[in-house]
């Protein structure tokens, strides 16, 4: 295990954190039987994913210093694993830690890549790239947040 100081990094808090959580990996689940999260035997694990995702996102936001940024991402189409997780983590931090988080507007990103990717038109927070055969990509959800306090 490397220590932060050996690599020239500083211990937490950090300026930027990527929280790429375990999810249902919808595209892979369609094509693979082995270890598929949609198997009946993994139902409870699948149902617990949003709670785990909220905990991981909250931990990422707590590890970020005020003024720092967090990007949350999944490869799921599920609103429960995407927008609701973001909203749940923001509410959790506000209520339990009095930490304020702002969701960043990613409209510029959507405009920049609208010829390459297909975006879901109705996300409340973040952006969702929906599967597209021509681009051979998706799904991918991402949301950028700034920790204010």
mmCIF file of C-alpha atoms in Angstrom:
data_model
loop_
_atom_site.group_PDB
_atom_site.id
_atom_site.type_symbol
_atom_site.label_atom_id
_atom_site.label_comp_id
_atom_site.label_asym_id
_atom_site.label_seq_id
_atom_site.Cartn_x
_atom_site.Cartn_y
_atom_site.Cartn_z
ATOM 1 C CA UNK A 1 0.000 0.000 0.000
ATOM 2 C CA UNK A 2 1.382 3.395 -0.953
ATOM 3 C CA UNK A 3 1.148 6.249 1.468
ATOM 4 C CA UNK A 4 -0.074 9.617 0.209
ATOM 5 C CA UNK A 5 3.174 11.409 1.040
ATOM 6 C CA UNK A 6 5.288 8.852 -0.855
ATOM 7 C CA UNK A 7 3.514 9.749 -4.075
ATOM 8 C CA UNK A 8 3.569 13.508 -3.461
ATOM 9 C CA UNK A 9 -0.171 13.613 -2.748
ATOM 10 C CA UNK A 10 -1.788 15.188 0.238
ATOM 11 C CA UNK A 11 -4.219 13.273 2.441
ATOM 12 C CA UNK A 12 -7.902 14.188 2.328
ATOM 13 C CA UNK A 13 -9.674 16.507 1.906
ATOM 14 C CA UNK A 14 -9.346 16.616 -1.851
ATOM 15 C CA UNK A 15 -10.181 19.124 -4.578
ATOM 16 C CA UNK A 16 -11.653 16.585 -6.993
ATOM 17 C CA UNK A 17 -13.210 13.166 -6.429
ATOM 18 C CA UNK A 18 -14.633 10.652 -8.905
ATOM 19 C CA UNK A 19 -17.324 8.370 -7.463
ATOM 20 C CA UNK A 20 -17.855 5.613 -10.047
ATOM 21 C CA UNK A 21 -20.146 3.305 -8.110
ATOM 22 C CA UNK A 22 -21.061 -0.347 -8.519
ATOM 23 C CA UNK A 23 -24.324 -0.496 -10.441
ATOM 24 C CA UNK A 24 -26.499 -2.826 -12.486
ATOM 25 C CA UNK A 25 -24.255 -2.342 -15.545
ATOM 26 C CA UNK A 26 -27.302 -2.538 -17.777
ATOM 27 C CA UNK A 27 -25.514 -3.059 -21.089
ATOM 28 C CA UNK A 28 -23.388 -5.945 -19.802
ATOM 29 C CA UNK A 29 -26.377 -7.505 -18.059
ATOM 30 C CA UNK A 30 -28.115 -7.894 -21.409
ATOM 31 C CA UNK A 31 -25.291 -9.906 -22.913
ATOM 32 C CA UNK A 32 -23.809 -11.886 -20.027
ATOM 33 C CA UNK A 33 -25.345 -14.580 -17.879
ATOM 34 C CA UNK A 34 -22.378 -15.147 -15.601
ATOM 35 C CA UNK A 35 -22.458 -12.845 -12.569
ATOM 36 C CA UNK A 36 -25.545 -11.043 -13.924
ATOM 37 C CA UNK A 37 -27.047 -8.790 -11.240
ATOM 38 C CA UNK A 38 -30.531 -9.436 -12.607
ATOM 39 C CA UNK A 39 -30.379 -13.123 -11.655
ATOM 40 C CA UNK A 40 -33.089 -14.069 -9.204
ATOM 41 C CA UNK A 41 -30.459 -15.110 -6.649
ATOM 42 C CA UNK A 42 -29.046 -11.546 -6.612
ATOM 43 C CA UNK A 43 -32.347 -9.736 -6.103
ATOM 44 C CA UNK A 44 -31.532 -8.482 -2.600
ATOM 45 C CA UNK A 45 -28.111 -7.236 -3.710
ATOM 46 C CA UNK A 46 -29.736 -5.379 -6.609
ATOM 47 C CA UNK A 47 -32.308 -3.803 -4.301
ATOM 48 C CA UNK A 48 -29.580 -2.600 -1.922
ATOM 49 C CA UNK A 49 -27.525 -0.884 -4.659
ATOM 50 C CA UNK A 50 -29.114 2.585 -4.347
ATOM 51 C CA UNK A 51 -28.451 2.655 -0.590
ATOM 52 C CA UNK A 52 -24.807 1.663 -1.130
ATOM 53 C CA UNK A 53 -24.503 4.249 -3.912
ATOM 54 C CA UNK A 54 -25.833 7.026 -1.636
ATOM 55 C CA UNK A 55 -23.299 6.024 1.028
ATOM 56 C CA UNK A 56 -20.416 6.039 -1.464
ATOM 57 C CA UNK A 57 -21.422 9.386 -2.951
ATOM 58 C CA UNK A 58 -21.836 10.909 0.507
ATOM 59 C CA UNK A 59 -18.364 9.606 1.452
ATOM 60 C CA UNK A 60 -16.934 11.159 -1.712
ATOM 61 C CA UNK A 61 -18.541 14.500 -0.915
ATOM 62 C CA UNK A 62 -17.305 14.348 2.685
ATOM 63 C CA UNK A 63 -13.783 13.684 1.394
ATOM 64 C CA UNK A 64 -13.948 16.812 -0.756
ATOM 65 C CA UNK A 65 -12.964 20.155 0.685
ATOM 66 C CA UNK A 66 -15.324 23.127 0.328
ATOM 67 C CA UNK A 67 -15.018 24.487 -3.201
ATOM 68 C CA UNK A 68 -14.007 21.057 -4.512
ATOM 69 C CA UNK A 69 -15.846 18.972 -7.097
ATOM 70 C CA UNK A 70 -17.272 15.458 -7.188
ATOM 71 C CA UNK A 71 -18.343 13.590 -10.307
ATOM 72 C CA UNK A 72 -20.787 10.734 -9.705
ATOM 73 C CA UNK A 73 -21.159 8.121 -12.446
ATOM 74 C CA UNK A 74 -22.918 4.870 -13.254
ATOM 75 C CA UNK A 75 -23.543 2.751 -16.326
ATOM 76 C CA UNK A 76 -27.224 2.318 -15.493
ATOM 77 C CA UNK A 77 -30.458 3.650 -16.956
ATOM 78 C CA UNK A 78 -32.179 3.513 -13.561
ATOM 79 C CA UNK A 79 -33.349 6.804 -12.064
ATOM 80 C CA UNK A 80 -33.030 5.102 -8.660
ATOM 81 C CA UNK A 81 -29.292 4.635 -9.225
ATOM 82 C CA UNK A 82 -28.770 7.994 -10.880
ATOM 83 C CA UNK A 83 -30.784 11.113 -10.038
ATOM 84 C CA UNK A 84 -32.331 9.760 -6.856
ATOM 85 C CA UNK A 85 -28.913 8.788 -5.476
ATOM 86 C CA UNK A 86 -27.582 12.298 -6.140
ATOM 87 C CA UNK A 87 -30.611 13.913 -4.511
ATOM 88 C CA UNK A 88 -30.489 11.455 -1.595
ATOM 89 C CA UNK A 89 -26.806 12.098 -0.883
ATOM 90 C CA UNK A 90 -27.298 15.868 -1.043
ATOM 91 C CA UNK A 91 -30.220 15.650 1.417
ATOM 92 C CA UNK A 92 -28.250 13.327 3.709
ATOM 93 C CA UNK A 93 -25.291 15.725 3.873
ATOM 94 C CA UNK A 94 -27.545 18.733 4.430
ATOM 95 C CA UNK A 95 -29.490 17.065 7.235
ATOM 96 C CA UNK A 96 -26.740 15.164 9.052
ATOM 97 C CA UNK A 97 -23.654 17.300 8.435
ATOM 98 C CA UNK A 98 -25.012 20.736 7.503
ATOM 99 C CA UNK A 99 -23.021 20.523 4.245
ATOM 100 C CA UNK A 100 -24.365 22.333 1.203
ATOM 101 C CA UNK A 101 -23.802 20.878 -2.277
ATOM 102 C CA UNK A 102 -24.625 22.454 -5.632
ATOM 103 C CA UNK A 103 -25.295 20.384 -8.744
ATOM 104 C CA UNK A 104 -23.433 21.828 -11.711
ATOM 105 C CA UNK A 105 -25.147 22.553 -15.022
ATOM 106 C CA UNK A 106 -23.760 20.235 -17.724
ATOM 107 C CA UNK A 107 -25.685 21.707 -20.662
ATOM 108 C CA UNK A 108 -22.397 22.724 -22.297
ATOM 109 C CA UNK A 109 -21.246 19.089 -22.228
ATOM 110 C CA UNK A 110 -24.483 17.916 -23.809
ATOM 111 C CA UNK A 111 -24.161 20.506 -26.602
ATOM 112 C CA UNK A 112 -20.530 19.601 -27.211
ATOM 113 C CA UNK A 113 -21.285 15.892 -27.685
ATOM 114 C CA UNK A 114 -24.857 15.903 -29.045
ATOM 115 C CA UNK A 115 -23.635 14.766 -32.485
ATOM 116 C CA UNK A 116 -21.766 11.822 -30.952
ATOM 117 C CA UNK A 117 -24.053 10.595 -28.166
ATOM 118 C CA UNK A 118 -27.791 10.383 -27.533
ATOM 119 C CA UNK A 119 -28.825 12.097 -24.299
ATOM 120 C CA UNK A 120 -31.948 11.404 -22.274
ATOM 121 C CA UNK A 121 -33.941 14.652 -22.560
ATOM 122 C CA UNK A 122 -35.502 14.772 -19.076
ATOM 123 C CA UNK A 123 -32.813 14.393 -16.416
ATOM 124 C CA UNK A 124 -33.478 16.613 -13.415
ATOM 125 C CA UNK A 125 -29.810 16.519 -12.367
ATOM 126 C CA UNK A 126 -26.805 15.310 -14.332
ATOM 127 C CA UNK A 127 -26.772 13.809 -17.808
ATOM 128 C CA UNK A 128 -27.683 10.342 -19.061
ATOM 129 C CA UNK A 129 -26.181 9.012 -22.278
ATOM 130 C CA UNK A 130 -28.643 6.461 -23.593
ATOM 131 C CA UNK A 131 -27.524 3.421 -25.589
ATOM 132 C CA UNK A 132 -27.064 4.054 -29.268
ATOM 133 C CA UNK A 133 -26.063 1.353 -31.740
ATOM 134 C CA UNK A 134 -24.381 3.801 -34.097
ATOM 135 C CA UNK A 135 -22.150 5.159 -31.345
ATOM 136 C CA UNK A 136 -21.811 1.700 -29.726
ATOM 137 C CA UNK A 137 -21.917 3.389 -26.348
ATOM 138 C CA UNK A 138 -24.127 3.737 -23.314
ATOM 139 C CA UNK A 139 -25.750 3.867 -20.945
ATOM 140 C CA UNK A 140 -23.684 6.253 -18.860
ATOM 141 C CA UNK A 141 -24.928 8.659 -16.213
ATOM 142 C CA UNK A 142 -22.783 11.409 -14.723
ATOM 143 C CA UNK A 143 -23.400 14.357 -12.447
ATOM 144 C CA UNK A 144 -20.921 17.011 -11.329
ATOM 145 C CA UNK A 145 -21.352 18.589 -7.903
ATOM 146 C CA UNK A 146 -19.562 21.296 -5.988
ATOM 147 C CA UNK A 147 -19.275 21.087 -2.216
ATOM 148 C CA UNK A 148 -20.039 24.592 -0.995
ATOM 149 C CA UNK A 149 -19.596 24.207 2.770
#
